[in-house]
Coordinates of C-alpha atoms in Angstrom, one line a residue:
M1 CA 72.5 34.3 66.5
S2 CA 76.2 34.6 66.0
T3 CA 77.9 37.8 65.0
S4 CA 80.5 37.7 62.2
A5 CA 83.9 39.2 62.5
L6 CA 82.8 41.8 59.9
D7 CA 79.8 42.8 62.0
Q8 CA 81.9 43.1 65.2
H9 CA 84.4 45.4 63.4
R10 CA 81.5 47.5 62.1
Q11 CA 80.0 47.8 65.6
E12 CA 83.4 48.7 67.1
N13 CA 83.8 51.5 64.6
A14 CA 80.3 52.8 65.3
A15 CA 80.5 52.7 69.1
G16 CA 84.2 53.4 69.7
P17 CA 86.1 56.7 70.3
H18 CA 88.2 56.5 67.1
L19 CA 85.5 57.7 64.7
A20 CA 85.0 60.9 66.6
D21 CA 88.8 61.4 66.6
A22 CA 89.0 60.9 62.8
L23 CA 86.1 63.3 62.2
A24 CA 87.7 65.9 64.4
K25 CA 91.0 65.6 62.3
I26 CA 89.0 66.0 59.1
K27 CA 87.5 69.2 60.4
K28 CA 90.8 70.5 61.9
Y29 CA 93.0 70.0 58.9
G30 CA 90.3 70.5 56.2
V31 CA 90.7 66.9 54.9
K32 CA 88.7 66.4 51.7
Y33 CA 89.8 62.9 50.5
V34 CA 90.7 59.6 52.3
Y35 CA 92.7 56.7 51.0
Y36 CA 91.2 53.4 52.3
Q37 CA 94.3 51.2 52.0
S38 CA 95.2 47.6 52.4
V39 CA 98.4 45.7 51.6
S40 CA 98.7 42.9 49.0
I41 CA 100.7 39.7 49.5
T42 CA 103.8 41.3 48.0
G43 CA 103.6 44.4 50.1
R44 CA 101.9 46.7 47.5
V45 CA 99.5 49.2 48.9
V46 CA 96.1 49.0 47.3
G47 CA 92.7 50.5 47.9
K48 CA 90.3 53.3 47.0
V49 CA 90.0 57.0 47.5
M50 CA 86.8 58.6 48.6
P51 CA 85.6 62.1 49.7
A52 CA 86.2 62.6 53.4
R53 CA 82.5 63.5 54.0
H54 CA 81.7 59.7 53.6
L55 CA 84.0 58.5 56.4
E56 CA 81.2 58.0 58.9
R57 CA 79.2 55.9 56.5
V58 CA 82.3 53.9 55.2
A59 CA 83.5 53.3 58.8
V60 CA 80.4 51.1 59.3
K61 CA 79.7 49.9 55.8
G62 CA 83.2 49.4 54.5
V63 CA 84.3 49.5 50.8
Q64 CA 84.3 46.7 48.2
Q65 CA 87.2 45.7 46.1
H66 CA 87.9 42.7 43.9
R67 CA 89.8 40.1 45.9
T68 CA 92.4 39.6 43.2
A69 CA 93.9 42.9 44.3
M70 CA 95.6 40.9 47.1
A71 CA 97.7 39.3 44.3
N72 CA 98.1 42.7 42.5
L73 CA 95.6 41.6 39.8
Q74 CA 98.4 39.4 38.4
T75 CA 97.7 37.0 35.7
T76 CA 99.8 33.9 35.1
R77 CA 101.6 33.1 31.9
E78 CA 98.6 31.0 31.0
G79 CA 96.3 34.0 31.5
L80 CA 94.7 32.9 34.8
L81 CA 93.9 35.8 37.2
L82 CA 95.5 34.8 40.5
G83 CA 93.5 35.0 43.7
G84 CA 90.2 33.6 42.5
G85 CA 89.7 34.6 38.9
V86 CA 87.5 37.1 37.2
H87 CA 84.3 35.9 38.8
A88 CA 85.6 35.7 42.4
A89 CA 83.6 37.6 45.1
E90 CA 84.8 41.0 46.2
Y91 CA 86.1 41.5 49.8
T92 CA 84.8 44.1 52.2
A93 CA 87.5 46.5 53.5
V94 CA 86.7 48.0 56.9
P95 CA 88.9 50.8 58.2
D96 CA 90.9 50.4 61.5
L97 CA 90.1 53.9 62.6
D98 CA 92.9 54.1 65.1
T99 CA 95.3 54.2 62.0
F100 CA 93.6 57.3 60.5
A101 CA 96.3 59.9 59.7
V102 CA 96.5 63.1 57.8
L103 CA 99.2 63.2 55.1
P104 CA 101.7 65.9 56.0
W105 CA 102.6 66.7 52.4
D106 CA 99.0 67.5 51.5
T107 CA 96.6 67.9 54.4
S108 CA 93.6 67.7 52.2
F109 CA 94.3 64.0 52.1
A110 CA 94.3 61.4 54.8
R111 CA 94.8 57.6 54.9
V112 CA 93.5 54.7 57.0
F113 CA 94.5 51.0 57.0
C114 CA 91.7 48.5 56.5
R115 CA 91.1 44.9 57.4
L116 CA 89.4 42.6 54.9
Y117 CA 86.4 40.3 55.2
E118 CA 84.3 38.0 53.1
P119 CA 81.2 40.0 52.0
D120 CA 78.1 39.5 54.1
H121 CA 75.9 38.3 51.2
L122 CA 77.6 35.0 50.9
S123 CA 75.7 31.8 51.8
D124 CA 78.8 30.3 53.4
G125 CA 81.5 32.1 55.4
A126 CA 79.8 35.5 55.2
G127 CA 81.6 38.2 57.2
A128 CA 84.6 36.0 58.0
P129 CA 88.1 37.5 57.9
Y130 CA 89.5 37.2 54.3
A131 CA 92.1 34.5 54.5
C132 CA 94.5 36.4 52.1
D133 CA 94.6 39.6 54.0
A134 CA 98.2 39.7 55.2
R135 CA 97.6 42.4 57.7
G136 CA 94.6 40.6 59.2
V137 CA 96.6 37.3 59.3
L138 CA 99.4 39.0 61.4
K139 CA 96.8 40.3 63.9
R140 CA 95.3 36.8 64.2
V141 CA 98.6 35.0 64.5
H142 CA 100.0 37.5 67.1
S143 CA 96.8 37.5 69.1
E144 CA 96.6 33.7 69.3
F145 CA 100.3 33.5 70.1
T146 CA 99.7 35.8 73.1
Q147 CA 96.7 33.8 74.2
R148 CA 98.7 30.6 74.2
T149 CA 102.0 31.8 75.7
G150 CA 101.4 35.1 77.4
L151 CA 104.0 36.6 75.1
E152 CA 104.0 39.4 72.6
M153 CA 106.7 40.1 70.0
R154 CA 108.2 43.6 69.8
T155 CA 110.2 44.5 66.7
G156 CA 112.2 47.2 65.0
C157 CA 113.1 47.1 61.4
E158 CA 116.1 48.4 59.5
P159 CA 114.8 49.5 56.1
E160 CA 117.7 49.8 53.8
M161 CA 116.9 51.3 50.4
T162 CA 118.4 52.9 47.3
W163 CA 118.1 56.5 46.1
K164 CA 119.0 57.4 42.6
G165 CA 119.2 60.9 41.1
E166 CA 121.5 63.6 39.8
G167 CA 124.2 64.6 42.3
L168 CA 123.7 61.5 44.6
Q169 CA 126.8 59.6 43.4
A170 CA 129.2 58.7 46.2
R171 CA 132.8 59.8 46.2
F172 CA 135.3 57.6 48.0
R173 CA 138.7 56.1 47.8
P174 CA 138.9 52.9 45.7
G175 CA 139.0 49.8 48.0
S176 CA 137.2 51.6 50.8
S177 CA 133.5 52.3 51.5
P178 CA 131.4 55.5 51.8
A179 CA 129.6 53.9 54.8
Y180 CA 128.9 56.2 57.8
H181 CA 130.4 59.2 56.0
I182 CA 128.7 62.4 57.2
E183 CA 129.7 64.1 53.9
H184 CA 127.4 61.6 52.1
L185 CA 124.6 62.3 54.5
E186 CA 125.1 65.9 53.7
R187 CA 124.9 65.2 50.0
N188 CA 121.5 63.5 50.8
R189 CA 120.4 66.0 53.4
Q190 CA 117.1 66.9 51.6
I191 CA 116.2 63.2 51.5
V192 CA 117.0 62.6 55.1
K193 CA 115.2 65.8 56.3
K194 CA 112.0 65.2 54.4
V195 CA 111.8 61.5 55.2
I196 CA 112.3 62.1 58.9
D197 CA 109.9 65.1 59.1
Y198 CA 107.1 63.3 57.2
A199 CA 107.6 60.0 59.0
E200 CA 107.4 61.7 62.4
A201 CA 104.3 63.7 61.3
L202 CA 102.7 60.2 60.6
G203 CA 103.5 58.9 64.1
L204 CA 106.9 57.2 63.6
D205 CA 109.5 57.9 66.3
M206 CA 112.6 58.2 64.1
I207 CA 115.7 57.4 66.1
E208 CA 118.8 57.1 63.9
G209 CA 120.1 56.6 60.4
D210 CA 123.3 56.3 58.3
Y211 CA 124.8 56.2 54.9
E212 CA 125.6 52.5 54.2
D213 CA 126.8 52.2 50.6
E214 CA 126.7 54.2 47.4
F215 CA 123.1 55.4 47.0
Q216 CA 122.0 53.4 50.1
I217 CA 120.5 55.1 53.1
E218 CA 119.0 53.5 56.2
L219 CA 116.7 55.4 58.6
N220 CA 115.3 53.6 61.6
F221 CA 112.3 54.1 63.8
M222 CA 111.6 53.0 67.4
Y223 CA 110.6 49.4 68.0
D224 CA 107.1 48.5 69.2
H225 CA 104.5 45.8 69.1
A226 CA 105.0 43.8 65.9
D227 CA 101.6 44.7 64.4
L228 CA 102.5 48.5 64.8
T229 CA 105.9 48.0 63.4
A230 CA 104.5 46.4 60.2
D231 CA 102.1 49.3 59.7
R232 CA 104.9 51.8 60.2
L233 CA 107.2 50.0 57.7
I234 CA 104.5 50.3 55.0
T235 CA 104.0 54.0 56.0
Y236 CA 107.8 54.6 55.8
R237 CA 107.9 53.2 52.3
Q238 CA 105.0 55.5 51.2
V239 CA 106.9 58.4 52.7
C240 CA 110.0 57.6 50.8
K241 CA 108.1 57.4 47.5
Q242 CA 106.5 60.8 48.2
V243 CA 109.9 62.3 49.0
A244 CA 111.3 60.9 45.7
R245 CA 108.4 62.5 43.8
E246 CA 109.1 65.9 45.4
L247 CA 112.8 65.8 44.7
D248 CA 112.4 64.3 41.2
I249 CA 114.6 61.3 42.0
E250 CA 114.0 57.6 42.4
A251 CA 113.5 55.6 45.6
S252 CA 113.7 51.8 45.4
F253 CA 113.3 48.9 47.7
M254 CA 114.8 46.4 45.2
P255 CA 116.8 43.8 47.3
K256 CA 119.9 43.7 45.1
P257 CA 120.2 46.7 42.8
A258 CA 123.7 45.8 41.4
T259 CA 126.4 43.2 41.7
G260 CA 129.2 44.1 44.1
M261 CA 127.3 46.7 46.1
M262 CA 125.4 46.1 49.3
G263 CA 122.0 44.6 49.0
N264 CA 119.0 46.2 50.6
G265 CA 118.0 44.3 53.7
C266 CA 115.3 44.9 56.2
H267 CA 116.7 43.2 59.3
H268 CA 114.0 42.5 61.9
N269 CA 115.3 43.1 65.5
F270 CA 112.9 41.4 67.9
S271 CA 112.3 40.6 71.6
L272 CA 109.6 38.6 73.4
W273 CA 107.7 40.2 76.4
R274 CA 105.5 38.8 79.1
D275 CA 104.0 41.0 81.8
G276 CA 106.3 43.8 80.9
V277 CA 109.5 41.7 81.1
N278 CA 111.7 40.9 78.2
V279 CA 112.1 37.1 78.4
L280 CA 115.1 36.9 76.1
E281 CA 117.6 38.0 78.7
E282 CA 118.8 36.5 81.9
P283 CA 118.0 38.7 84.9
G284 CA 121.1 40.2 86.5
V285 CA 123.6 38.9 83.9
T286 CA 125.6 41.7 82.3
E287 CA 127.7 39.9 79.7
L288 CA 126.1 39.0 76.4
N289 CA 123.6 36.2 77.1
L290 CA 120.4 34.6 75.9
S291 CA 117.8 33.0 78.3
Q292 CA 116.7 29.4 78.0
E293 CA 113.3 30.6 76.7
G294 CA 115.1 32.8 74.3
R295 CA 117.3 29.9 73.1
H296 CA 114.2 27.8 72.4
A297 CA 112.5 30.6 70.4
L298 CA 115.7 31.1 68.5
G299 CA 115.9 27.4 67.8
G300 CA 112.5 27.4 66.3
L301 CA 113.3 30.5 64.1
L302 CA 116.4 28.8 62.7
L303 CA 114.6 25.5 62.1
H304 CA 111.9 27.2 60.1
S305 CA 114.0 29.8 58.3
A306 CA 114.3 27.8 55.1
G307 CA 110.5 27.4 54.9
A308 CA 110.2 31.1 55.6
M309 CA 112.4 32.2 52.8
L310 CA 109.5 32.6 50.4
I311 CA 108.4 35.4 52.7
N312 CA 111.8 36.9 53.6
G313 CA 113.2 36.7 50.1
S314 CA 110.0 37.0 48.0
T315 CA 111.5 37.9 44.6
V316 CA 113.9 36.4 42.0
N317 CA 116.2 39.3 42.7
S318 CA 116.2 38.6 46.5
Y319 CA 118.6 35.7 46.1
K320 CA 121.3 37.8 44.4
R321 CA 121.7 39.4 47.9
Y322 CA 122.6 36.0 49.5
W323 CA 124.8 34.9 46.6
D324 CA 127.1 38.0 46.8
A325 CA 129.3 36.6 49.6
G326 CA 131.0 39.1 51.9
Q327 CA 128.3 41.8 51.6
F328 CA 126.9 41.1 55.1
A329 CA 124.0 39.0 53.9
P330 CA 123.7 35.5 55.4
S331 CA 124.7 32.5 53.3
K332 CA 123.7 29.8 55.7
I333 CA 121.2 29.3 58.6
N334 CA 123.1 29.9 61.9
W335 CA 123.4 32.3 64.8
G336 CA 126.2 34.1 66.6
M337 CA 127.0 36.5 69.4
D338 CA 127.3 39.9 67.8
N339 CA 128.4 38.2 64.6
K340 CA 127.3 40.2 61.6
T341 CA 127.7 37.3 59.1
C342 CA 125.1 35.1 60.7
T343 CA 121.4 34.6 60.0
V344 CA 120.5 35.7 63.5
R345 CA 122.8 37.9 65.6
L346 CA 122.4 38.4 69.4
S347 CA 123.2 42.1 69.1
A348 CA 122.4 43.0 72.7
N349 CA 121.0 41.4 75.8
G350 CA 117.3 41.0 75.1
R351 CA 117.5 41.6 71.4
L352 CA 117.9 39.2 68.4
E353 CA 118.6 40.5 64.9
Y354 CA 117.1 38.4 62.1
K355 CA 118.9 39.2 58.9
L356 CA 117.1 37.2 56.2
P357 CA 114.2 39.7 55.5
D358 CA 115.0 42.0 52.6
A359 CA 113.8 45.4 51.6
A360 CA 110.9 44.1 49.5
V361 CA 109.5 41.9 52.3
N362 CA 105.8 42.0 53.3
P363 CA 106.2 42.9 57.0
Y364 CA 102.9 41.4 58.0
L365 CA 103.8 38.0 56.6
S366 CA 107.4 38.1 57.8
H367 CA 106.3 38.9 61.4
A368 CA 103.6 36.2 61.2
V369 CA 106.1 33.5 60.2
M370 CA 108.6 34.7 62.8
I371 CA 106.0 34.3 65.5
A372 CA 104.9 30.9 64.3
A373 CA 108.5 29.7 64.2
C374 CA 109.4 31.0 67.6
E375 CA 106.3 29.5 69.1
D376 CA 107.2 26.1 67.6
G377 CA 110.6 26.4 69.1
L378 CA 109.2 27.2 72.5
K379 CA 106.7 24.3 72.4
N380 CA 109.4 21.8 71.4
A381 CA 112.3 23.2 73.4
T382 CA 114.4 23.4 70.2
D383 CA 118.1 23.7 70.8
P384 CA 119.8 26.3 68.6
G385 CA 123.2 24.9 69.4
E386 CA 126.3 26.9 70.2
P387 CA 126.8 30.3 68.5
D388 CA 129.1 30.4 65.4
Q389 CA 132.5 31.9 65.8
G390 CA 134.2 33.8 63.0
S391 CA 132.9 34.2 59.5
S392 CA 129.9 32.1 58.7
Y393 CA 130.8 32.4 55.0
E394 CA 133.3 29.6 55.8
G395 CA 132.5 26.1 57.0
T396 CA 129.4 24.0 56.5
Q397 CA 125.8 24.2 57.5
D398 CA 124.8 22.9 60.9
A399 CA 123.1 19.6 60.2
R400 CA 120.3 20.4 62.7
F401 CA 119.0 23.1 60.4
P402 CA 118.1 22.9 56.7
E403 CA 120.2 24.7 54.1
L404 CA 119.3 28.2 53.1
P405 CA 117.4 28.2 49.8
M406 CA 119.4 30.1 47.2
T407 CA 116.8 30.6 44.5
L408 CA 113.1 31.5 44.5
G409 CA 112.4 28.1 43.1
D410 CA 114.2 26.4 46.1
A411 CA 112.3 28.7 48.5
I412 CA 108.9 27.6 47.1
T413 CA 109.9 23.9 47.7
A414 CA 111.0 24.7 51.2
F415 CA 107.9 26.6 52.0
R416 CA 105.6 23.8 50.8
R417 CA 107.4 21.4 53.1
D418 CA 107.1 23.5 56.2
T419 CA 103.7 22.7 57.7
V420 CA 104.3 25.0 60.7
I421 CA 104.7 28.0 58.5
T422 CA 101.9 27.1 56.0
S423 CA 99.5 26.2 58.9
A424 CA 100.1 29.5 60.6
L425 CA 99.3 31.4 57.3
G426 CA 96.4 29.1 56.4
E427 CA 95.8 27.0 53.4
E428 CA 94.2 29.7 51.1
L429 CA 97.0 32.2 51.6
S430 CA 99.8 29.6 51.4
T431 CA 98.4 28.4 48.1
L432 CA 98.1 31.9 46.7
L433 CA 101.7 32.6 47.7
V434 CA 103.0 29.5 46.0
D435 CA 100.9 30.1 42.9
Y436 CA 102.1 33.8 42.6
H437 CA 105.8 33.1 43.2
A438 CA 105.8 29.9 41.1
D439 CA 104.6 31.9 38.2
E440 CA 107.2 34.6 38.8
W441 CA 109.9 31.9 38.9
A442 CA 108.6 30.3 35.7
R443 CA 108.6 33.7 34.0
F444 CA 112.2 34.3 35.0
C445 CA 113.4 30.9 34.0
G446 CA 112.0 31.4 30.6
H447 CA 113.5 34.9 30.1
V448 CA 116.8 35.5 28.3
T449 CA 118.9 38.0 30.4
D450 CA 121.7 40.4 29.4
W451 CA 124.2 38.2 31.3
E452 CA 123.3 35.3 29.0
R453 CA 123.7 37.4 25.9
S454 CA 127.1 38.7 26.9
T455 CA 128.3 35.3 28.0
Y456 CA 127.0 33.1 25.1
W457 CA 126.4 35.2 22.1
D458 CA 130.0 34.9 20.7
D459 CA 131.1 31.9 22.8
A460 CA 131.2 29.3 20.0
P461 CA 133.0 28.1 18.1

């Protein structure tokens, strides 16, 4: 008799060491409540809260939630509930107990990430991983990539974001920038201090940060296995929202808050490792270089970047970041040696910086499609060509790679065409992503904006 993935997870929780560790933390810190959290296709954290005394039971049984939560319980313009409709079966969320952590701002609360499964009462597919669980998809994609290639992807993210509130306005000379100004870090000292302290209490190794533009701060944490980095980015966002609540200000991960100011990106810096060796760099070569294996992985990433834009730029607003030329966001698919205008920058030996993902990105999906694209490049020995010189805002697109989609509608079309990306994510998840974002695009296309009113209201005669 075969054992389902759900049963295996339950058995691991019951027999493994992490349950005892979690129960010890509950006793030590006086935890009374636990958030059982998952992440929707758009990066929203969803789940349930339960008294901590039920952890031992829930660790084995799991919790039930309607599967349309993975699409934020969003209805289309026609009134259809995305993700299966009203009568769809619930999924079973089982905690990954090694992610159990006590919240430093209120130690009576803890949280744990969950993986999602089809309920075990189904006649077909009972206990299988739920296909639209983005976090579970990354674990699958990364594990299978390692099995086939011997490689693992390690990443670090640069989560830019906007903070708004009284006294946070920047002061700087016209025509210059407030970037890197310590005075502006001082003006935001309470934000920086609280975010770093809370993040480190939740296991993030915070390493550096700076003030990048008016209201924009970037605080970075140490790179690690891509699965862990994705969890930590979600944790970082939750920390920032908590800090905003405490300081009575706003914290936003909107990709392009205003025209003419820097957009909020979330650059993914990545490397590929086999047997403890970073395969992106040539051994013994000191000048900036990229190994042959690294070149092929890069070639695959460039080839599939158009198809991946539905993930990397997942909102209507995302594309305002790419249109605002000169603000360090890419405008074409290319790569360069320490060239900040390119889609991919070789920033150091052994590290590539992927600049398409924005602040609203779902990190589980972005890492999954990066892995799929790199593996395709490795398999087909895809040539990335020579690195671009000078500003990539000038010149034309390399014909070997598709053009960068510049609207959410174009990104949907490119995603549908890219069978490498859609196959990696699976048919059910790919369909849900298209349905969700196509509805968002349709809503936007039918909405009259302030720009249209100011442009056309008095334009004729």
